[in-house]
Every structure is written in C-alpha cells, then in structure tokens.
CSV table of C-alpha atoms and ligand atoms in Angstrom, one decimal:
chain,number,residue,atom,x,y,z
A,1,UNK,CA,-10.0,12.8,18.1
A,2,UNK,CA,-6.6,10.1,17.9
A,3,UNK,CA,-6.6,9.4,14.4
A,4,UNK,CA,-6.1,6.3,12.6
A,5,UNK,CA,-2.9,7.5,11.3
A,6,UNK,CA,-0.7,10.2,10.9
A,7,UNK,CA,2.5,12.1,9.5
A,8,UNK,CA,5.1,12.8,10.9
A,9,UNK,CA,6.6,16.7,9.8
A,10,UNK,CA,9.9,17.7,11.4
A,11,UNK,CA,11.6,21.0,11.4
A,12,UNK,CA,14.2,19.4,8.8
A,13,UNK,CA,11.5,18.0,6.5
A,14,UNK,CA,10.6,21.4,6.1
A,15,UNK,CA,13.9,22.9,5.5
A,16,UNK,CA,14.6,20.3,3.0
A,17,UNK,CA,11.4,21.7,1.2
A,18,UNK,CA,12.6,24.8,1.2
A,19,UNK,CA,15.8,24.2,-0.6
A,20,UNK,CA,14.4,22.7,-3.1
A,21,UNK,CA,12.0,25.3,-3.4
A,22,UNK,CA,14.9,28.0,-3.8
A,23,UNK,CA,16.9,25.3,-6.8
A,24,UNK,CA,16.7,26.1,-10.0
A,25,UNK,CA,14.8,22.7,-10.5
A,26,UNK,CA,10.7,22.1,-9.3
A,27,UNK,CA,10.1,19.0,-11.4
A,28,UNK,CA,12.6,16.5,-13.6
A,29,UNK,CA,15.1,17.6,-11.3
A,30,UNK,CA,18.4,16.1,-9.8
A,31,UNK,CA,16.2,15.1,-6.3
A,32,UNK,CA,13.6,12.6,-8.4
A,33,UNK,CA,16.8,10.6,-9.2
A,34,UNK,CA,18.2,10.6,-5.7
A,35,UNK,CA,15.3,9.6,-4.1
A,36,UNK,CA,14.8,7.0,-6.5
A,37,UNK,CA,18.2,5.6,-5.7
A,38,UNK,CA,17.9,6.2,-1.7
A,39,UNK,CA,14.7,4.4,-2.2
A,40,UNK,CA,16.0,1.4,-4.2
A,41,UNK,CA,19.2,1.2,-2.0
A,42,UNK,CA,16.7,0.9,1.4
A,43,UNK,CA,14.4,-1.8,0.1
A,44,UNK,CA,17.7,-3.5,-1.7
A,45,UNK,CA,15.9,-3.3,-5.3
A,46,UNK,CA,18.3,-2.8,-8.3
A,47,UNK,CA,15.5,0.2,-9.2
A,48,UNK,CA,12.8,2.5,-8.6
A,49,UNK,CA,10.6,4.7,-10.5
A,50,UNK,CA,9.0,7.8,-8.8
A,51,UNK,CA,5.0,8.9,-9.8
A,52,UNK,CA,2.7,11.3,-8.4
A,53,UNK,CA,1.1,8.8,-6.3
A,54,UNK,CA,0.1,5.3,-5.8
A,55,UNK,CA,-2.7,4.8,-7.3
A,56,UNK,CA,-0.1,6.1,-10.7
A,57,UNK,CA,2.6,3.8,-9.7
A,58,UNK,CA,-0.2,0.8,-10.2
A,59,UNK,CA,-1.6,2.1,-13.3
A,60,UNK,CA,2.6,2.4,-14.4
A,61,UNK,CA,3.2,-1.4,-13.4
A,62,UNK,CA,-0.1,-2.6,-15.4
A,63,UNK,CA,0.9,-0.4,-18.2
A,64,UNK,CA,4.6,-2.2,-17.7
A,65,UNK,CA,3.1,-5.7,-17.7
A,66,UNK,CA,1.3,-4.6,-21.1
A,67,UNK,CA,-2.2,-5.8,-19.4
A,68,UNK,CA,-5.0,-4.8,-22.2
A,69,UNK,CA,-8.8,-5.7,-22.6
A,70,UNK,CA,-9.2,-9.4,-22.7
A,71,UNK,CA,-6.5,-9.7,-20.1
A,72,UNK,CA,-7.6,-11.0,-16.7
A,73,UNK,CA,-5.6,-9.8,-13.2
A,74,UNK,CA,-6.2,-11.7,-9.7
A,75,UNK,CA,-6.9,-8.9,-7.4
A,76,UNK,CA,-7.3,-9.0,-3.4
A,77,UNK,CA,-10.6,-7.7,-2.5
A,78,UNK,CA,-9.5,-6.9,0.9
A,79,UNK,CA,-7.9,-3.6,-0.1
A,80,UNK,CA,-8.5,0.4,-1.5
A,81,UNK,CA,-10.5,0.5,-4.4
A,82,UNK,CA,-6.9,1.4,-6.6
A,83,UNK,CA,-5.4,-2.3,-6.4
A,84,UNK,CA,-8.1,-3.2,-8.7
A,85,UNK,CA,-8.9,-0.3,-10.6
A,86,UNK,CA,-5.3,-0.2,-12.1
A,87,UNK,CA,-6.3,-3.1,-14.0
A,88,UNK,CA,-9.5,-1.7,-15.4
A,89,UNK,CA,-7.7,1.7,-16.7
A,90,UNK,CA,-5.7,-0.5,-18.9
A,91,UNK,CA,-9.4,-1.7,-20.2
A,92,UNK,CA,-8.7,-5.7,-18.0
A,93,UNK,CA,-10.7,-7.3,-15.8
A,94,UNK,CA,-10.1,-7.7,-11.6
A,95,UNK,CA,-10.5,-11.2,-10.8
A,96,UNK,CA,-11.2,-10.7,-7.1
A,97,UNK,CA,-9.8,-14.1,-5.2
A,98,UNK,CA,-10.9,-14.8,-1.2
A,99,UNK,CA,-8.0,-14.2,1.7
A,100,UNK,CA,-6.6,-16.3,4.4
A,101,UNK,CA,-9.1,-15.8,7.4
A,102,UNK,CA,-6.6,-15.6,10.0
A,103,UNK,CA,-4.2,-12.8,8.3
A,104,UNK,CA,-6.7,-11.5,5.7
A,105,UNK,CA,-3.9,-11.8,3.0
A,106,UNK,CA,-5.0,-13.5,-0.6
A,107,UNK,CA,-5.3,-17.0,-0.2
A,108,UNK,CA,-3.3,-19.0,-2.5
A,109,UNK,CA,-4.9,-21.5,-3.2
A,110,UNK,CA,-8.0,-19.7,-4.0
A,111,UNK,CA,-5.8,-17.3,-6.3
A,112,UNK,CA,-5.0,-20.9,-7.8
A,113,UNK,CA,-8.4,-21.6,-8.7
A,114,UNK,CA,-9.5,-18.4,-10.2
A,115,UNK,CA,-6.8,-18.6,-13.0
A,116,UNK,CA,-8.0,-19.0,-16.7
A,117,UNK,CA,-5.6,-18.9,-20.3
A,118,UNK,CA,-6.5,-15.1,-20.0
A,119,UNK,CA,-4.5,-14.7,-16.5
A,120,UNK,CA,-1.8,-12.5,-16.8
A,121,UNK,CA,-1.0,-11.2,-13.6
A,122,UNK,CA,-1.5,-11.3,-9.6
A,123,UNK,CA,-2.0,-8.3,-7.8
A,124,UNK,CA,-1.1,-9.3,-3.7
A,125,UNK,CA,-1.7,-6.7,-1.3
A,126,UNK,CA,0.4,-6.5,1.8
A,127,UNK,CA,-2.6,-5.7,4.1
A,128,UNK,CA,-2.3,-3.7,7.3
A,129,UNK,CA,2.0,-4.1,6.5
A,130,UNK,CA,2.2,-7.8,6.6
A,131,UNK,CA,3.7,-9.4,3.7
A,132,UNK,CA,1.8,-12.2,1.2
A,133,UNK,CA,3.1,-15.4,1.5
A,134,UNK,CA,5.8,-14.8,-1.8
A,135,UNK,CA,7.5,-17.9,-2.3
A,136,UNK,CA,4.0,-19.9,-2.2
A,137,UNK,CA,2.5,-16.9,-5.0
A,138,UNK,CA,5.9,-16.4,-6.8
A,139,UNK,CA,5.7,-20.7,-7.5
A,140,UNK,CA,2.5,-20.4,-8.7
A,141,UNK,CA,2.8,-17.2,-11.2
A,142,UNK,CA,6.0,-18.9,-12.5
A,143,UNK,CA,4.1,-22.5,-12.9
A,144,UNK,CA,1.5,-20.3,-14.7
A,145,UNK,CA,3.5,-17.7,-16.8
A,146,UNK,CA,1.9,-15.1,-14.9
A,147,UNK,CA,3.9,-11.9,-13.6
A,148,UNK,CA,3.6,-11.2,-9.4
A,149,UNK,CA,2.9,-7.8,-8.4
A,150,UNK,CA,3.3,-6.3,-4.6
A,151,UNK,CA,1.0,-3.8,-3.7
A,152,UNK,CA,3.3,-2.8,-0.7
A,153,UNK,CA,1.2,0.9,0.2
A,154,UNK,CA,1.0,-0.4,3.9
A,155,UNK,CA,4.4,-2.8,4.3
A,156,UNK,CA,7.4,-0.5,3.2
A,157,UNK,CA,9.9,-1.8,5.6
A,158,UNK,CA,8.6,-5.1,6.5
A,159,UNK,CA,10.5,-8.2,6.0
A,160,UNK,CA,9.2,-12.2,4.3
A,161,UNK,CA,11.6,-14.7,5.5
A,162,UNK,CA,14.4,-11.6,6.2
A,163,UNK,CA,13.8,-10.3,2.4
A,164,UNK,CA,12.7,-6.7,2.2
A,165,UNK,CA,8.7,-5.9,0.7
A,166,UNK,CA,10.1,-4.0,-2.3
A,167,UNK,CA,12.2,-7.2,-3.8
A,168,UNK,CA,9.7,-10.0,-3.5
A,169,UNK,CA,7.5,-9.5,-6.5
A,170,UNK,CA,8.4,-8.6,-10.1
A,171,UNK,CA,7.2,-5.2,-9.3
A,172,UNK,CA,6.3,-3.6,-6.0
A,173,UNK,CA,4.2,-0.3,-5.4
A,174,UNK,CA,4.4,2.0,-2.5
A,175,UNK,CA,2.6,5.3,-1.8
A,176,UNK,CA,3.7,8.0,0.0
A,177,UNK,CA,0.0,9.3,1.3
A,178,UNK,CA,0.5,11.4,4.1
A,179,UNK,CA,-1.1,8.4,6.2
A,180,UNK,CA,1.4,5.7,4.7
A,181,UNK,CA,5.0,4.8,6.7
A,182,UNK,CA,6.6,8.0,4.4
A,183,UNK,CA,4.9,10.6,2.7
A,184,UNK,CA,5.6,13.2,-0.2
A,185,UNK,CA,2.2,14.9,0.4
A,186,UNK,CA,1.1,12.3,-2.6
A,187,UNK,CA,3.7,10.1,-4.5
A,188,UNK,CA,4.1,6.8,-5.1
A,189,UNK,CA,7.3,4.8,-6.6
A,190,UNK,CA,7.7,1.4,-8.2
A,191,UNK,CA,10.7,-0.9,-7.1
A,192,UNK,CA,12.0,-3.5,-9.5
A,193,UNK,CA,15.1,-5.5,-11.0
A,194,UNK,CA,13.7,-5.3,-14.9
A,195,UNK,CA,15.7,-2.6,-16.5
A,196,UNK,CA,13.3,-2.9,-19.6
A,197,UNK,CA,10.0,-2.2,-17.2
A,198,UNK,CA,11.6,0.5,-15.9
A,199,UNK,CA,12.1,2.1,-19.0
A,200,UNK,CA,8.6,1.5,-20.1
A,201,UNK,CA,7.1,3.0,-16.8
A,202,UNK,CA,9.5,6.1,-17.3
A,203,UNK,CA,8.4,7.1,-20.9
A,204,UNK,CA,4.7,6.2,-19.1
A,205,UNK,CA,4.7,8.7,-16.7
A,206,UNK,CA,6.1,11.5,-19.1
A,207,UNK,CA,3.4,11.6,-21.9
A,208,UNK,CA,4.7,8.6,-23.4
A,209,UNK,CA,7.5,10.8,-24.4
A,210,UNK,CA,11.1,8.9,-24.3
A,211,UNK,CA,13.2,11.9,-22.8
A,212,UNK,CA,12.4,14.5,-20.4
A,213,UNK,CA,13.1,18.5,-19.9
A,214,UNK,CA,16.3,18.0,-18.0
A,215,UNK,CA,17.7,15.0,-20.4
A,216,UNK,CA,17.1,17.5,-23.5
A,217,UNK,CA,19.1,20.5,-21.8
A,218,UNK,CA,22.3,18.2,-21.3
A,219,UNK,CA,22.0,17.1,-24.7
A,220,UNK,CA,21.4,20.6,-25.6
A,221,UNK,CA,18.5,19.2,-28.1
A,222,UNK,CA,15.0,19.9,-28.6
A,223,UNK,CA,13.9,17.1,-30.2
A,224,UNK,CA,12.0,14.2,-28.3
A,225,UNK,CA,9.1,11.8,-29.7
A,226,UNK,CA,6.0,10.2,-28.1
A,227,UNK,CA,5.9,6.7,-28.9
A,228,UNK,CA,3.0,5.7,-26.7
A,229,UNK,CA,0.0,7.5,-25.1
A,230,UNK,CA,1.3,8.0,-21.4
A,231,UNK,CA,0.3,10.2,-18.5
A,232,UNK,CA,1.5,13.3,-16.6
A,233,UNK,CA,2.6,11.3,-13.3
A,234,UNK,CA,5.9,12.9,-12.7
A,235,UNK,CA,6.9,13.1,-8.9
A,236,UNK,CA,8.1,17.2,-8.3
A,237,UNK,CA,11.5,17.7,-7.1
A,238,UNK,CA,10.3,19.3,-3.8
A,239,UNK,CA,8.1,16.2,-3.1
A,240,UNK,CA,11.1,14.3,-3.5
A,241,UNK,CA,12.9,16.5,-1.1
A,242,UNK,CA,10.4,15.7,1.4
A,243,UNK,CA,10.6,12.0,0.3
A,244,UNK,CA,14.5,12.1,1.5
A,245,UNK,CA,14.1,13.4,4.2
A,246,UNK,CA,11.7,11.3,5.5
A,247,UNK,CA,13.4,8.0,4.4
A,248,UNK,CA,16.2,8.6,6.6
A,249,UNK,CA,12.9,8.7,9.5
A,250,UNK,CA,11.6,5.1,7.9
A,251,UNK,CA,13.5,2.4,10.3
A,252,UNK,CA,12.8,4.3,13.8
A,253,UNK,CA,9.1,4.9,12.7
A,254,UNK,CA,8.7,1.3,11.9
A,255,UNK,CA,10.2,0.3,15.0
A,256,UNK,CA,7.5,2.8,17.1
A,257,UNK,CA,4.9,1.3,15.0
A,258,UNK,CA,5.8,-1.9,16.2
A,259,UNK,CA,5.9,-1.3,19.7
A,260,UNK,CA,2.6,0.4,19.6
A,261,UNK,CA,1.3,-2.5,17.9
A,262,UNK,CA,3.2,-5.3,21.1
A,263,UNK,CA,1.1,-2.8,23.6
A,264,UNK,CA,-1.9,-3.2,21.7
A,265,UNK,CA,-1.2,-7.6,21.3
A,266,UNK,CA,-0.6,-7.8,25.2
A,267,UNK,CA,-3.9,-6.1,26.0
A,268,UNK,CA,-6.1,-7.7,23.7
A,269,UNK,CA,-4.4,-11.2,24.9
A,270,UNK,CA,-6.6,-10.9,27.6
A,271,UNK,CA,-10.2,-9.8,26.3
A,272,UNK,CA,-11.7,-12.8,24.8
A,273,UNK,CA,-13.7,-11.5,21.5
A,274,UNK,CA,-11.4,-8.7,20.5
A,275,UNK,CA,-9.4,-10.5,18.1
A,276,UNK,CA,-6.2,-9.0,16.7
A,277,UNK,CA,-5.4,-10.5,12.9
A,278,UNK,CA,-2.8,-13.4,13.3
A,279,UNK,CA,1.0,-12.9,12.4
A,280,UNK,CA,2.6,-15.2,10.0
A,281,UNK,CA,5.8,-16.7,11.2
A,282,UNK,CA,8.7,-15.4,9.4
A,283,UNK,CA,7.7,-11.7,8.9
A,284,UNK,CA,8.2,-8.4,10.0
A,285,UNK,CA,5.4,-6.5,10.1
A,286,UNK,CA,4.9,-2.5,9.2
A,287,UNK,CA,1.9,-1.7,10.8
A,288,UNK,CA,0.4,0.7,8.6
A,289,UNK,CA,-2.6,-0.7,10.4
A,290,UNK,CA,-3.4,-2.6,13.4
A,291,UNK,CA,-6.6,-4.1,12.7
A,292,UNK,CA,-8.7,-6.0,15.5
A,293,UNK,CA,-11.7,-8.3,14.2
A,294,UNK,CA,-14.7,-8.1,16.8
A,295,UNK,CA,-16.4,-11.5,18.0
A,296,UNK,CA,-19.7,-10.5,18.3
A,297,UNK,CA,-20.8,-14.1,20.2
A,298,UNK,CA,-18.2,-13.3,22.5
A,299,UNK,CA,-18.6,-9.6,23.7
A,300,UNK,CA,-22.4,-9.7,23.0
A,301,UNK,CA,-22.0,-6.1,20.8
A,302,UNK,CA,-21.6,-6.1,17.2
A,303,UNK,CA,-18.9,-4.3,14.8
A,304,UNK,CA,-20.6,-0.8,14.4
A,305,UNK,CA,-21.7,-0.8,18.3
A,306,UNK,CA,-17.9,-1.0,18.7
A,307,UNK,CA,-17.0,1.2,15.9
A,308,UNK,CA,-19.8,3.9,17.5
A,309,UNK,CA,-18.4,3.3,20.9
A,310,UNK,CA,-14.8,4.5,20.2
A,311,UNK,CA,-15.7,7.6,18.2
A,312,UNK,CA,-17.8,9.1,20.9
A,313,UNK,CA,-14.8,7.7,23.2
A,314,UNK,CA,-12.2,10.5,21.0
A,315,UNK,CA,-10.5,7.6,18.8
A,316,UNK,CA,-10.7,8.4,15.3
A,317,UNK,CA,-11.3,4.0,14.7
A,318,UNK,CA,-11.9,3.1,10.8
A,319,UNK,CA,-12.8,0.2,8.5
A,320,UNK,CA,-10.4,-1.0,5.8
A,321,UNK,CA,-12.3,-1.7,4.0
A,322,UNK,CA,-15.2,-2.5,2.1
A,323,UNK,CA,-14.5,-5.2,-0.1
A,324,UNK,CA,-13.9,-4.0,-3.3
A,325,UNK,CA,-16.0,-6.6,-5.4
A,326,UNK,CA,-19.0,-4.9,-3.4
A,327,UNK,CA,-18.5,-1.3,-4.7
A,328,UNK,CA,-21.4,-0.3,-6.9
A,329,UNK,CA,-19.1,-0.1,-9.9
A,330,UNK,CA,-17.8,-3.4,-9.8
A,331,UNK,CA,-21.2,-5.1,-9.1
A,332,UNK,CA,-22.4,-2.8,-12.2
A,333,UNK,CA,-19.8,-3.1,-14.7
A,334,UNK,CA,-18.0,-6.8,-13.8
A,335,UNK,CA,-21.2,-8.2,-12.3
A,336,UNK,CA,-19.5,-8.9,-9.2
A,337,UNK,CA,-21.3,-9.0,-5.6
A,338,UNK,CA,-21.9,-10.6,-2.4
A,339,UNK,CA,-21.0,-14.9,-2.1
A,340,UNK,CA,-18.2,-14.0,-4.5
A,341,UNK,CA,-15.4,-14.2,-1.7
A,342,UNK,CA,-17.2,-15.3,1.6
A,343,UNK,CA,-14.0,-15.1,3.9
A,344,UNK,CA,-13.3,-11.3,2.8
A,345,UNK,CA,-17.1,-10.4,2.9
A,346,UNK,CA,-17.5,-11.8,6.7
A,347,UNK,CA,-14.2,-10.7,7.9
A,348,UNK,CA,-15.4,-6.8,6.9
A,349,UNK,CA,-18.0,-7.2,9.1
A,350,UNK,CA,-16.3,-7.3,11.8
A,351,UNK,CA,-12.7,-5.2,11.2
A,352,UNK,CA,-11.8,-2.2,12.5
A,353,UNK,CA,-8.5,0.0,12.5
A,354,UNK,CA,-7.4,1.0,15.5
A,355,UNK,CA,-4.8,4.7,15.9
A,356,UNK,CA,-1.7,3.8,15.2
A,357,UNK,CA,1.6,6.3,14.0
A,358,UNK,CA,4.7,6.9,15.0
A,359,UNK,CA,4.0,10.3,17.1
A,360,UNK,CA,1.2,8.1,19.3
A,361,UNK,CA,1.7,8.5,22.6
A,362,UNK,CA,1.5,5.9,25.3
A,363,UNK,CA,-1.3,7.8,27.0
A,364,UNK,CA,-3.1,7.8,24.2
A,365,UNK,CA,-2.3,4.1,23.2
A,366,UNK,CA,-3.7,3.4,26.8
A,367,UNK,CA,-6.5,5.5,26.4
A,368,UNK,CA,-7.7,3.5,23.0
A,369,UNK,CA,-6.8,0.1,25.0
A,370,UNK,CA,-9.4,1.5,27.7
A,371,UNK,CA,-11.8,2.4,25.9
A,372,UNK,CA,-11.9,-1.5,24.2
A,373,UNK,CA,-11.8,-2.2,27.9
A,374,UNK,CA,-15.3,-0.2,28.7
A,375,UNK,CA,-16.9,-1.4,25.5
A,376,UNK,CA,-15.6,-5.4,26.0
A,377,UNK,CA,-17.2,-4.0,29.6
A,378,UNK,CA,-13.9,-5.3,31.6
A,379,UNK,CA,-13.8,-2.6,33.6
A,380,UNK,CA,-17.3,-1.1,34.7
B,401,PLP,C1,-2.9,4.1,-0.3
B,401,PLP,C2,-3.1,2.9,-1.1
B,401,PLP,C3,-3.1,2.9,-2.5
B,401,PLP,C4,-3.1,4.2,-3.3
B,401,PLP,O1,-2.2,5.1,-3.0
B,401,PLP,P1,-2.4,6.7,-3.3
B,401,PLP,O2,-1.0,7.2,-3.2
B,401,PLP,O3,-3.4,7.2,-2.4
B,401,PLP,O4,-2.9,6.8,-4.8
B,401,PLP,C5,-3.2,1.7,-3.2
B,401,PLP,N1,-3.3,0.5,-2.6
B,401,PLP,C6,-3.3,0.5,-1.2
B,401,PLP,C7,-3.4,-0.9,-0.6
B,401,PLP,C8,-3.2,1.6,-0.5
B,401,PLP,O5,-3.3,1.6,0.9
C-alpha cells in the first residue's frame, strides 16, 4: 500500500539521535534551544517555542492568548479535531466558520459574520499547505481587537505574497508528526515576534514553573516557583536532534512535494470530474496534502466508490477530514451539527487525499494517476 504520507529517515538523522543520546543532556538541554533558533531563523520569526507536539503547541498559544470560559474562538471546521479542541481545554467555545469552496480555506467573510463582543481570537488553518488569505484575516482581527492565529501543521515552508507561513499570524503552530513536512517522532513548536507570549508559553509547558532544570544548575540554585497551573510539554533533546537534522532536509522536500503535486495538476487537467482544490495566486504551496474533490455528475461514481477503488488498487487514499462541527462531541457538548457550515459539509463529501511525500516515486506517482484513470474509466 502507497501511503498518504510519509517520513523521511536518513542514515544522518539517526546518527544525530545517537549523539544526543550519548550527551549528558535527554531533555532541557542545549539542542531544544538550537532547534528553536534554527527553526525561527528558517521561517524568519524573531522566536519559537518547542512542545511535545502540536496539538501542545495549540493548547500553549490559547493559553498565551489568555482564552478562558466565556471566551469565543473562530475555528475552521475543515481540519483535525485539535484546531478546535485547543480552545475547549482552556474551557472556550469553537465558533466553526464555512471555507472558500474553491481552496477549502476559512472564508473571510463568513469568519466576519460569526464574530460576537465574546470573540477573542481566529484560529486559520493552512489546509493541505496552502496559506489563509492573511492580510484579508489580519485586517479583520485588528478592526475587531481579535488576535490571528496560524495553524501551519501542513504549510511549514510555504509562502503568502513571498512572506514565510510562520510570520503571518500573531502566533503560528507547526507539528512535527511523522506524516508532517519534518518530524521529531511527535513535537510541535510555536513561531512568534511577542517576547512576552513567549515567555508565557515557556513557563506553560514546564508545570507553570518559571525556570527549568538546566537554568537552575547555571545559577547553581534550587529554588524555582510555579506561578500558574501548566503542563509537562517539554520537547526532549534527542527529538530535537532529529528536528535539526531534518530542517536542513525541509527546502529539497518541499520542492519534491511540489513536483509530485505539478505531475498530479497535468493529469487531472484532462479528466473532467476529478477536480484538484484551486491555488490562490500569490502562494507557495507545501503540499502536506494533495487533495482532489470528486464530481460525482461528471464521472457517474460517487466519493467512497472512488475512495474503495484506490485501496483495492494499493494506494493508501484518505479523507481529511470530517468536519469537525460533526464529531459527536461537538454536536453533544456545543450543539453543533449538520447546515452549520454547508460549503465545508458538501465539500467532505467528495475529498480525498491522494500519496504524496518526498520519497514517492514517479512509478508510483504514475501508478496512483492510473489508477484515477481506470476508475474516471479513461482507459478500459
Ligand atoms: C497534525 C495536526 C495537528 C496536531 O498535531 P499533533 O502533533 O499530531 O498533535 C493540528 N492541526 C492540524 C491541522 C494538523 O494537521
């Protein structure tokens, strides 16, 4: 089976595992800082905090933002469950606002409508690696005193109008997911240029405590306080190691994703009904995903015929994703449901994810174009 996405673990990903293995340091060591300022010098960001994951690194930024119950966030629906979820472990409440149907990114103007005097904050999600529409979302948080947050897990190292994903928003999160652009096993990191967030989000992901193991060596002191309930989302050393390493990967992966994803745009050009998501002008995309939406009118064969058709064909196709207003616990606990956001719920019904990672190779990009062939039944 091709799956949807992969990592990519070379020989010296390992070895710089290793050495940090043998150091005297596994966790709030030297490597967390380095890899935050690699990290921070490659998206251009004045900083970056390193967490255990992503999901962490959007709970940090909520915490950051001081969202509390009462406080209302406007959330994509067109993402992983954790874009909205952040919000609700600071006790808020997900707003869910409709997308763009061509691009599947939040829509403006419907984020527009769904703010209230308890609006605090906009959550946009780079889906698939495109980037939002910024300077349209940034005029509107700043004509609203809200604060603009990137969830950038699929579009580290994609560009808005030649400005790096990781400097557009007041914060930005990334994870590092083995099937994300860079991974640390799990980790996540947060990019931004407030010096008095960072701080917060660094005390956050230590207990709440306001100096860590290493800090209290140099100072040869024992003493530290907790002056906030925080979490254990500290980033090891030897993740960060792997983090490193793989950065110095990041621009040659993206550029492989991207010709993967030209293949993929020239074949579909020609099969009316398989219908890749429209590209903004202005951006470069990461293709964390290449997503094609299936016209059923057209090719006669709904979503989940097409879906069904590639797994028995040895592609690993998903569906990203389920809106999230539709989950269970959101219809339970925010009374949330179907007719909410009619663009995202329609557009789910006919997405799917096609393989895409830097190790693909040709043969099998061909084999997945192929197989779309057969099923669009071009070639019989
Ligand atoms: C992967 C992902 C996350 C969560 O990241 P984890 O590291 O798995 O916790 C959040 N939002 C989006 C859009 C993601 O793709």
């Amino acid at each position: 089976m091709i799956p949807y996405g992969k990592q990519t673990i070379e020989e010296d990903d390992i070895q710089a595992v290793v050495a940090a293995l043998r150091s005297d340091w596994l966790t709030t060591g030297p490597l967390v800082e380095t890899f935050e300022k690699l990290f921070a010098d490659f998206v251009g960001s004045r900083h970056a905090v390193a967490v255990s994951n992503g999901t962490a690194a959007l709970h940090a930024a909520m915490y950051g933002l001081d969202i509390k119950p009462g406080d209302e966030v406007i959330v994509s629906p067109m993402t992983f469950a954790a874009s909205a979820n952040c919000v609700v472990f600071q006790g808020g409440t997900p707003v869910f606002a409709d997308i763009d149907p061509h691009t599947l990114l939040i829509d403006p103007k419907s984020v527009e409508e769904k703010i209230t005097s308890r609006t605090k904050a906009i959550v946009a999600v780079d889906y698939a690696g495109q980037p939002c529409d910024y300077d349209v979302l940034r005029k509107i948080a700043l004509r609203n005193n809200l604060a603009l947050v990137a969830d950038a897990c699929h579009s580290l190292g994609a560009k808005y109008k030649g400005r790096n994903v990781g400097t557009l928003a007041d914060l930005s999160v990334f994870s590092f997911h083995p099937v994300k652009h860079i991974t640390t096993g799990e980790g996540g990191m947060i990019t931004t240029s407030d010096e008095n967030l960072v701080k917060q989000m660094r005390i956050f992901r230590n207990h709440g405590i306001t100096s860590d193991h290493r800090q209290r060596e140099k100072e040869r002191s024992w003493f530290y306080e907790m002056t906030d309930l925080g979490y254990n989302y500290r980033l090891t050393d030897f993740q960060c190691a792997l983090g490193i390493s793989q950065l110095a990967k990041l621009p040659k992966w993206i550029s492989r994703r991207q010709e993967i994803a030209k293949h993929y745009d020239e074949a579909f050009s020609t099969i009316d009904g398989i219908d890749p998501l429209v590209l903004s002008r202005d951006v470069s995309h990461a293709y964390h995903l290449y997503v094609i939406r299936v016209n059923e009118r057209k090719i006669g064969k709904d979503r989940g015929v097409v879906f069904r058709s590639l797994r028995s064909s040895g592609i690993g196709a998903n569906v990203h994703y389920i809106p999230v207003h539709l989950h269970p616990y959101y219809r339970k606990k925010f009374g949330t449901g179907p007719g909410q956001c009619p663009i995202a719920e329609s557009a789910y019904e006919q997405i799917i994810s096609l393989p895409i990672f830097p190790r693909m190779t040709l043969v099998e990009v061909n084999h997945v174009i192929q197989a779309i062939r057969k099923v669009a039944e071009l070639d019989l």
